[in-house]
mmCIF file of C-alpha atoms (C1' of nucleotides) in Angstrom:
data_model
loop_
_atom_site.group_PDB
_atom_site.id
_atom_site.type_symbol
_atom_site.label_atom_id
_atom_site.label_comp_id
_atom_site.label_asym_id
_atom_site.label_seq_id
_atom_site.Cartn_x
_atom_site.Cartn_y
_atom_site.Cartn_z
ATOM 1 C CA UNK A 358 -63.648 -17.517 -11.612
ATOM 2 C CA UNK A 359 -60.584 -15.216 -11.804
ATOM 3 C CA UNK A 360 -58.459 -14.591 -14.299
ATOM 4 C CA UNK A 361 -55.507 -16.688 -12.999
ATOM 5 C CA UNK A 362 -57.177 -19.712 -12.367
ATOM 6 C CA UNK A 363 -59.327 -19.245 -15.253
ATOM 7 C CA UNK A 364 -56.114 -19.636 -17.458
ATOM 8 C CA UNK A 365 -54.731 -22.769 -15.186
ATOM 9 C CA UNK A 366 -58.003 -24.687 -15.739
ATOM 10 C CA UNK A 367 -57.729 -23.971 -19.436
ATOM 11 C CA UNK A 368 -54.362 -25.133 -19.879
ATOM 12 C CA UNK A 369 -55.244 -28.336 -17.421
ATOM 13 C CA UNK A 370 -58.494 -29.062 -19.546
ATOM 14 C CA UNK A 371 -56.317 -28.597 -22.566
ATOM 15 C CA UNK A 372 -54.292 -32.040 -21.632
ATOM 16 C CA UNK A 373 -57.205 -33.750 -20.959
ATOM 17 C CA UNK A 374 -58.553 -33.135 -23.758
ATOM 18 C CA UNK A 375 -55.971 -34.087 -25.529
ATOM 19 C CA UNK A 376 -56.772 -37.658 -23.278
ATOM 20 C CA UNK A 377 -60.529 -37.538 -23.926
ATOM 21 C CA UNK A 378 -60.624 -39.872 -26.964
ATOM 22 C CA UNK A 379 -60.539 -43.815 -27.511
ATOM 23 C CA UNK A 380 -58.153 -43.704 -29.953
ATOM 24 C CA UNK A 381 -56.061 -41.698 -28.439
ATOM 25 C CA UNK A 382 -56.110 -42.937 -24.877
ATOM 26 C CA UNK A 383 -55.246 -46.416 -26.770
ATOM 27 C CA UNK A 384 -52.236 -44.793 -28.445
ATOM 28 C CA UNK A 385 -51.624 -43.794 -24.864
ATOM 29 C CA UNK A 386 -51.198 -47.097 -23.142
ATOM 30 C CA UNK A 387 -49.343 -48.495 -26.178
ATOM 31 C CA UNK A 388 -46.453 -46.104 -25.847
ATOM 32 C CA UNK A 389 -46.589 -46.428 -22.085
ATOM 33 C CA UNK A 390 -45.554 -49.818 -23.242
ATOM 34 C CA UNK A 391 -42.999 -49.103 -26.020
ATOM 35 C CA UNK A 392 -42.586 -46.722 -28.579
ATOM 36 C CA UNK A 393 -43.905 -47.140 -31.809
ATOM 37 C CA UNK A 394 -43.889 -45.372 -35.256
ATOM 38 C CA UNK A 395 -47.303 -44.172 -36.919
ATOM 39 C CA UNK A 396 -47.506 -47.246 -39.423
ATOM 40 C CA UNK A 397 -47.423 -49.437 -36.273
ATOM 41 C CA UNK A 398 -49.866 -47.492 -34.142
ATOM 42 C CA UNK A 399 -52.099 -47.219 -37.767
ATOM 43 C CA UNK A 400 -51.814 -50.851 -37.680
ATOM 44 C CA UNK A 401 -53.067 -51.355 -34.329
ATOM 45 C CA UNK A 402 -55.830 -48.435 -34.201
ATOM 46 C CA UNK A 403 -57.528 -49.991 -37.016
ATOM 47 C CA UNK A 404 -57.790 -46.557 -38.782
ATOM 48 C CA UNK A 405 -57.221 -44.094 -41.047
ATOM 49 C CA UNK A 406 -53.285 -43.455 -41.256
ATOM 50 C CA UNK A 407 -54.020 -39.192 -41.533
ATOM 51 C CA UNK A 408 -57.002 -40.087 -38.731
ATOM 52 C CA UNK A 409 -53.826 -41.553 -36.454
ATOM 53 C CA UNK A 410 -51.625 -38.545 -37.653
ATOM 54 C CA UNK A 411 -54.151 -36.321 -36.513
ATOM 55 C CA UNK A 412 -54.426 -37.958 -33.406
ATOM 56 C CA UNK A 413 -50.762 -38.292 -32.540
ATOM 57 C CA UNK A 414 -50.413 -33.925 -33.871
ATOM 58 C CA UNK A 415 -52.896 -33.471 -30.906
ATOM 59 C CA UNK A 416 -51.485 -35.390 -28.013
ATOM 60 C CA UNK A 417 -47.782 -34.166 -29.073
ATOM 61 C CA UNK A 418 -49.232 -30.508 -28.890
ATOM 62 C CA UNK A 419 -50.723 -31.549 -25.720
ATOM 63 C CA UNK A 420 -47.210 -32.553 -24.633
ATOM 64 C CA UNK A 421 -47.832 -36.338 -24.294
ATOM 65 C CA UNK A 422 -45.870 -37.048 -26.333
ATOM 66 C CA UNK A 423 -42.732 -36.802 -28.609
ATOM 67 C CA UNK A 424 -41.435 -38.104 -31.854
ATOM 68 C CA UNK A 425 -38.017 -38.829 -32.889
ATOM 69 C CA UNK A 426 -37.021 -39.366 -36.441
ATOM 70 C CA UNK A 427 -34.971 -42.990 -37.013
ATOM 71 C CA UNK A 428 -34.423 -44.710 -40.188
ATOM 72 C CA UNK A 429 -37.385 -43.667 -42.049
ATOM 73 C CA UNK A 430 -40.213 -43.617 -39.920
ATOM 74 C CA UNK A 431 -41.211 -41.377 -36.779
ATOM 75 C CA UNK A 432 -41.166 -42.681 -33.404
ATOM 76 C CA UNK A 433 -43.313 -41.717 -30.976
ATOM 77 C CA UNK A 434 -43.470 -41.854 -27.161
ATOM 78 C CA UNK A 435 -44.763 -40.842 -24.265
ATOM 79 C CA UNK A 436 -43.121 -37.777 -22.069
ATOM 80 C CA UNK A 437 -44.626 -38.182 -18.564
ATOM 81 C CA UNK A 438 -45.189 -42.085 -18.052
ATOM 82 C CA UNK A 439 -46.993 -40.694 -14.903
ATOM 83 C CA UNK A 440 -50.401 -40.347 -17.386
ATOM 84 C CA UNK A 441 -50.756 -44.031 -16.472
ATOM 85 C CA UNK A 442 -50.885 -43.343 -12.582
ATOM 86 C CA UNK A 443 -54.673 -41.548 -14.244
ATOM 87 C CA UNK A 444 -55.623 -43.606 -16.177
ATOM 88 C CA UNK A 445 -55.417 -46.133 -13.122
ATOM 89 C CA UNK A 446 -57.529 -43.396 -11.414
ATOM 90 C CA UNK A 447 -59.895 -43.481 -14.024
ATOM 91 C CA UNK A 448 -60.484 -47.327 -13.184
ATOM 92 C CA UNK A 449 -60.778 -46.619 -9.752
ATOM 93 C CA UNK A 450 -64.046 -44.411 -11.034
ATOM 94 C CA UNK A 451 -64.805 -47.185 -13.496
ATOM 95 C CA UNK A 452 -65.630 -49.554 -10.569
ATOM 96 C CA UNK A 453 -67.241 -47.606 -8.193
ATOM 97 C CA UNK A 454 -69.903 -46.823 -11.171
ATOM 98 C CA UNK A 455 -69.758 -50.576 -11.645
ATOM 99 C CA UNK A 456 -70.512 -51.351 -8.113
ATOM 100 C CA UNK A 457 -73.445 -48.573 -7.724
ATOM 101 C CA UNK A 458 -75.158 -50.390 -10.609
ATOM 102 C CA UNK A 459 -74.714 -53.606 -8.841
ATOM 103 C CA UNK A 460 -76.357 -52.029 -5.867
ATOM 104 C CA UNK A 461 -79.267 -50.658 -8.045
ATOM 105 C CA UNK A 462 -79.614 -53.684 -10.001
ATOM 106 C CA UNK A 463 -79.561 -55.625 -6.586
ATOM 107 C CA UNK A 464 -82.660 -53.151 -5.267
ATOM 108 C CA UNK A 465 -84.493 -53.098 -8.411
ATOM 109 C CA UNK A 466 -84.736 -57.254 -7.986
ATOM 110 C CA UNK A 467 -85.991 -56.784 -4.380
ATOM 111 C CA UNK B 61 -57.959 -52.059 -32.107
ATOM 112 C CA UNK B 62 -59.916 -55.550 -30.552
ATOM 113 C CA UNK B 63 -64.233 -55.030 -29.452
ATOM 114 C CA UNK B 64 -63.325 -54.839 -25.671
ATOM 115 C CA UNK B 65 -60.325 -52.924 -26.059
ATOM 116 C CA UNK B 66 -62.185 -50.486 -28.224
ATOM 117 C CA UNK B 67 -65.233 -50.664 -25.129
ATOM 118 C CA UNK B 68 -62.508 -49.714 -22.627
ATOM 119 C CA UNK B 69 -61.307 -47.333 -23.788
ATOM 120 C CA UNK B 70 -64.800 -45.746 -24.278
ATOM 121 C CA UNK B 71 -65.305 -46.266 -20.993
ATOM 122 C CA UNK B 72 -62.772 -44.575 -20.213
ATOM 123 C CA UNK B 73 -62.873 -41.444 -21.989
ATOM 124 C CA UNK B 74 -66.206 -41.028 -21.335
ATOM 125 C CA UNK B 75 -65.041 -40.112 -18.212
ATOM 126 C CA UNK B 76 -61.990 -38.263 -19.312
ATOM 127 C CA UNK B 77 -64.187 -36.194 -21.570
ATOM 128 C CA UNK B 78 -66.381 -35.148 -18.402
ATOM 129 C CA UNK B 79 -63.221 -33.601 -17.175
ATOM 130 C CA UNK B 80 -61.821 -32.029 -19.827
ATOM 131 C CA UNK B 81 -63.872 -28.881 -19.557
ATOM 132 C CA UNK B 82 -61.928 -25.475 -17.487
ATOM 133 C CA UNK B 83 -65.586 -25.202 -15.647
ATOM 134 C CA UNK B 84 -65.706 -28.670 -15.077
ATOM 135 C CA UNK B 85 -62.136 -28.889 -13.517
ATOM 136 C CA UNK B 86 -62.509 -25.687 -11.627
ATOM 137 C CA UNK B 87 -66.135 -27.061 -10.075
ATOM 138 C CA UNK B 88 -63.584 -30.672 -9.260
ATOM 139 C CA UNK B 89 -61.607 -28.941 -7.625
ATOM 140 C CA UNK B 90 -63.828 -26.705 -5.465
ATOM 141 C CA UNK B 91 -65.416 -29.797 -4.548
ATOM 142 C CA UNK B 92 -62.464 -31.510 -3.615
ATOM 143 C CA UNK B 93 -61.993 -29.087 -0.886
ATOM 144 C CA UNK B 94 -65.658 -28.782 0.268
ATOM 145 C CA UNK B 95 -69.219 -30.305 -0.654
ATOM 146 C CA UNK B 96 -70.975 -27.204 -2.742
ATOM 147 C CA UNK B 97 -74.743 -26.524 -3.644
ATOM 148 C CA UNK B 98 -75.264 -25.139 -7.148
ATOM 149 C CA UNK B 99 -75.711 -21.893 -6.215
ATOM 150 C CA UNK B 100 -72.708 -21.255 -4.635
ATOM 151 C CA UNK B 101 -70.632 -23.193 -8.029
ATOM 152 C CA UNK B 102 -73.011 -20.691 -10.379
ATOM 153 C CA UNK B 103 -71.047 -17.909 -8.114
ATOM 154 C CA UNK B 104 -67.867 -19.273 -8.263
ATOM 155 C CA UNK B 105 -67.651 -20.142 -11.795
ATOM 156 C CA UNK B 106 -69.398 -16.945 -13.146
ATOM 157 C CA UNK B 107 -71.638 -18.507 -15.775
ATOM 158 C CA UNK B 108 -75.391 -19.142 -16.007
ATOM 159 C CA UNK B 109 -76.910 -21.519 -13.797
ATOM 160 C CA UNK B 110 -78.215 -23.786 -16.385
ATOM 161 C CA UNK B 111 -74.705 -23.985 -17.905
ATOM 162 C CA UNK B 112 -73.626 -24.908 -14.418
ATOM 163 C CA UNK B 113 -76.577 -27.112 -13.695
ATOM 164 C CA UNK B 114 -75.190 -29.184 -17.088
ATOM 165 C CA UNK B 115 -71.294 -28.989 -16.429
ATOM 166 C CA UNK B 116 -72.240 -31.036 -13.322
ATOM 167 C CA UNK B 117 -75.074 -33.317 -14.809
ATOM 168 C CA UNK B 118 -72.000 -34.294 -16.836
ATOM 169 C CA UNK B 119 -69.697 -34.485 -14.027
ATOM 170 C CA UNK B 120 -72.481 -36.665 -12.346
ATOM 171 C CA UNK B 121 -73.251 -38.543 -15.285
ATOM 172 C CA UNK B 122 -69.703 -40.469 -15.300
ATOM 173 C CA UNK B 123 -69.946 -40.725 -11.839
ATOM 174 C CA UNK B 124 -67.089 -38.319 -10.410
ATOM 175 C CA UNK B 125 -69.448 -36.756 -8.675
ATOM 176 C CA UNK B 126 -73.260 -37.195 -6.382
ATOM 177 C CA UNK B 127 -75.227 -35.484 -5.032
ATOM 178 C CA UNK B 128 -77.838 -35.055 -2.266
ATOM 179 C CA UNK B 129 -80.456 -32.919 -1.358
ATOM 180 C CA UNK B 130 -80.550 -31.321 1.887
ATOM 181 C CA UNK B 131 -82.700 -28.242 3.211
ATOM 182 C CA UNK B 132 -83.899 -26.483 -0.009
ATOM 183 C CA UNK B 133 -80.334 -26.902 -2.117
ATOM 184 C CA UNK B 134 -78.479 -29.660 -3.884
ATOM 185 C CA UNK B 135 -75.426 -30.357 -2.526
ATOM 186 C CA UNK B 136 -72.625 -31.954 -4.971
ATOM 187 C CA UNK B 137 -69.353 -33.839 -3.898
ATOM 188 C CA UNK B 138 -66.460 -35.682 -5.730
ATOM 189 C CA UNK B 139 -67.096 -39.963 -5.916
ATOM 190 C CA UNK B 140 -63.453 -40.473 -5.750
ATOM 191 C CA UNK B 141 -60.961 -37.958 -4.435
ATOM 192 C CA UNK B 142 -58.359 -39.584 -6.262
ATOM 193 C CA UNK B 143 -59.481 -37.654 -8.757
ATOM 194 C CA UNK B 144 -56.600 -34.920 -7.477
ATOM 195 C CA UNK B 145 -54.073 -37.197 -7.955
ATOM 196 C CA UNK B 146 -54.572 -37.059 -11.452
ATOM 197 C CA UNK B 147 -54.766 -33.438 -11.456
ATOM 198 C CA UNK B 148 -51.283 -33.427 -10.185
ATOM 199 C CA UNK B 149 -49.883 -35.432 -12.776
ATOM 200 C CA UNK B 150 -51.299 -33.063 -15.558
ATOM 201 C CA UNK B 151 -49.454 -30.340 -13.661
ATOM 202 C CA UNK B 152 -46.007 -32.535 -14.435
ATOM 203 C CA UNK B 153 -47.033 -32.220 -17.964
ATOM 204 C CA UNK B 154 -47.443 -28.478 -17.477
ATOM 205 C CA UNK B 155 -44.293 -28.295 -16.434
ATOM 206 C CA UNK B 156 -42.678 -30.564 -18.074
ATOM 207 C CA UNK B 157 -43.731 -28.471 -21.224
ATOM 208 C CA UNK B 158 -42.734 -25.214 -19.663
ATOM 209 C CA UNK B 159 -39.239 -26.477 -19.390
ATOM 210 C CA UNK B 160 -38.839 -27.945 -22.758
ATOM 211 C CA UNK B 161 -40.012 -23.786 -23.598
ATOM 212 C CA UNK B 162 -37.768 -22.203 -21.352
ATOM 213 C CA UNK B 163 -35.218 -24.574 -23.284
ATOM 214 C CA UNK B 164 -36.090 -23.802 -26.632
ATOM 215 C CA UNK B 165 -36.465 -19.976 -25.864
ATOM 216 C CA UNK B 166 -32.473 -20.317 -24.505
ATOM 217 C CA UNK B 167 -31.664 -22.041 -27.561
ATOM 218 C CA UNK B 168 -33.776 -19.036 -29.918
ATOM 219 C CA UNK B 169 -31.081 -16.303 -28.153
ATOM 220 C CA UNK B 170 -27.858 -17.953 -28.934
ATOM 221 C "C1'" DA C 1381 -32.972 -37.933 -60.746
ATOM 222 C "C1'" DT C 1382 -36.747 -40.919 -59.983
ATOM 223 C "C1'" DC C 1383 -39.299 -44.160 -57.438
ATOM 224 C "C1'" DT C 1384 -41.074 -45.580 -53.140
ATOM 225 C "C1'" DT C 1385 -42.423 -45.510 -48.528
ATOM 226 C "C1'" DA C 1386 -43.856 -42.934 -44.361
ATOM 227 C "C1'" DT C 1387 -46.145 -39.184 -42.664
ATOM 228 C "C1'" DT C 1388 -48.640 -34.806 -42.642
ATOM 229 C "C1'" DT C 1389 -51.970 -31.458 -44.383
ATOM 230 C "C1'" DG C 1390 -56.259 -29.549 -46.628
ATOM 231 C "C1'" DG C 1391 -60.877 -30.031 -47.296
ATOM 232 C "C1'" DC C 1392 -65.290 -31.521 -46.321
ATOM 233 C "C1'" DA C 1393 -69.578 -33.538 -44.131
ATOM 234 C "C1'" DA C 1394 -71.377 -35.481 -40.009
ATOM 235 C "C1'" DT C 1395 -71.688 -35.129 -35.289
ATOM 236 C "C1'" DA C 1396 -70.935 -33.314 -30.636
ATOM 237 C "C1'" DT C 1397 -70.332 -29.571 -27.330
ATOM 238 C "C1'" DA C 1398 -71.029 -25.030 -25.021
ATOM 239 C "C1'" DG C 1399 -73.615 -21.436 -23.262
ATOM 240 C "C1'" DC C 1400 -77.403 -18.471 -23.041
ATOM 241 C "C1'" DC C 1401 -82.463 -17.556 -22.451
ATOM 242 C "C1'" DA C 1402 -86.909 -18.993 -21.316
ATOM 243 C "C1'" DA C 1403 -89.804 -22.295 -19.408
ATOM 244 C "C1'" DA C 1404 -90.666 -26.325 -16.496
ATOM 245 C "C1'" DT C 1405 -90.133 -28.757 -12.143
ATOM 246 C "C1'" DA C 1406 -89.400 -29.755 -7.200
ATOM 247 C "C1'" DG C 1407 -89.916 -29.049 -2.680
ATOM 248 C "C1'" DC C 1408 -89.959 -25.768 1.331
ATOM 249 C "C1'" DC C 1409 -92.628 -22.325 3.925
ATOM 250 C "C1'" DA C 1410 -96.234 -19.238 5.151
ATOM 251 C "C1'" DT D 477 -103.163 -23.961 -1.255
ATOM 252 C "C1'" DG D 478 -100.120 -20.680 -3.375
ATOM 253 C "C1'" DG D 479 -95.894 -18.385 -3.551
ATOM 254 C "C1'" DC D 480 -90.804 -18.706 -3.269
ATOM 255 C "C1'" DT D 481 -86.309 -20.506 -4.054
ATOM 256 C "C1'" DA D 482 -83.222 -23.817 -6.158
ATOM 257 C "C1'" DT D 483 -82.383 -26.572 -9.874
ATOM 258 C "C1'" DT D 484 -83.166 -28.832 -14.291
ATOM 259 C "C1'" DT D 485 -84.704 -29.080 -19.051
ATOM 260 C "C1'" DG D 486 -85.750 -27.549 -23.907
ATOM 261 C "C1'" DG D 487 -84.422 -24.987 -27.618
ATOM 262 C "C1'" DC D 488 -81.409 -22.503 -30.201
ATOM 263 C "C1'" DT D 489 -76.996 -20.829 -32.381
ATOM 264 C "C1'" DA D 490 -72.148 -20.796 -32.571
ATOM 265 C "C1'" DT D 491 -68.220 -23.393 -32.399
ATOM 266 C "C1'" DA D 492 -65.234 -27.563 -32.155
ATOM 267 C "C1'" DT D 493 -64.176 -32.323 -33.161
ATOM 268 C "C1'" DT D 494 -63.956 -36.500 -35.858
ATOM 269 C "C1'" DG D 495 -62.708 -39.273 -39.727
ATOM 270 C "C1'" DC D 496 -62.302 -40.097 -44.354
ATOM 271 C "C1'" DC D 497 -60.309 -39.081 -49.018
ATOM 272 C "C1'" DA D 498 -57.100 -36.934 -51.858
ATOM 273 C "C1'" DA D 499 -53.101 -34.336 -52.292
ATOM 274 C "C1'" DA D 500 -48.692 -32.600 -50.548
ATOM 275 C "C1'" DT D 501 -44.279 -33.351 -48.393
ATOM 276 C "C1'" DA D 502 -40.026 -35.694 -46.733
ATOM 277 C "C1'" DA D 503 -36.373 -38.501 -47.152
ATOM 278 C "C1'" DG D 504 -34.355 -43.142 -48.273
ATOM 279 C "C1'" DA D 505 -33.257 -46.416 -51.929
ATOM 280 C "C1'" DT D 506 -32.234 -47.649 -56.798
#
DNA sequence: ATCTTATTTGGCAATATAGCCAAATAGCCA
DNA sequence: TGGCTATTTGGCTATATTGCCAAATAAGAT
């Protein structure tokens, strides 16, 4: 692979990445929603507040996200609402797995 | 976070996880232009073959991509060319954080 | 200034991932 | 059949990630 795409990829894979987690990709779709402060999103994670922290410090390095001091909590929220145009993608994948075990299912009965 | 929340958003970023690999996203790519055999990804990527042979058992295992064997190779394609789509929108990130450097280099000179 | 609330950071153990080599397997071809 | 080519699997080490606890920090409120 050459250099210059080697170093595209790497940045690309470094976003997802920052995707590739439950948590996270719940945070996600909660502040494609609204924003929310870390006590909220703690709330709704069911976690550790430093575990949420943690995971909020790696999608706003990603650049998913930003936060904005108010009152006296931090608000955090997404930067490209596109990410939900993938995630949709990522159901489109979701169902054509879940129809190919269907069809499996369907020849295993046969 | 609620039991089929928490197993959707597993599903998903199992998924998202296969992706978020340079390799992996280089081999999605490739294969978004063209159907490839492992050989010829081994040569493009520049790794071992077994580490190629397991980026795309991964790939294969969420189901972005299948394969089929034909002569005396293994040819491997993308499930869901959407897939690209979403590869675009990561770019808009990319970009979105090279302005918001640009911006905060112009503000480091004043 | 001190107390309190919200958030981040350090540290650690458990687990997962990556990539190489060597060995196993699969299927074509002579 | 037996060799050849293409691909996968097992095994290993190095590295990265996760999630909790405890401690540090930040900044309002009293």
């Amino acid at each position: 692979m050459k250099s210059n795409k080697k170093i595209r990829h790497e940045a690309r894979a470094k976003i997802i990445k920052a995707m590739a987690h439950p948590s996270r990709l719940f945070i996600i779709e909660e502040l494609s929603k609204r924003e929310c402060c870390v006590s909220e999103l703690t709330e709704m994670v069911g976690a550790d507040t430093s575990t949420v922290s943690k995971h909020l410090s790696v999608l706003k390095n990603a650049g998913l996200v930003t936060d904005e001091k108010r009152a006296n909590s931090i608000f955090y929220r997404l930067r490209c609402p596109c990410i939900m145009d993938f995630v949709r993608c990522v159901e489109d994948v979701l169902s054509a797995n879940a129809k190919d075990n269907v069809r499996i299912l369907r020849f295993c009965k046969k």
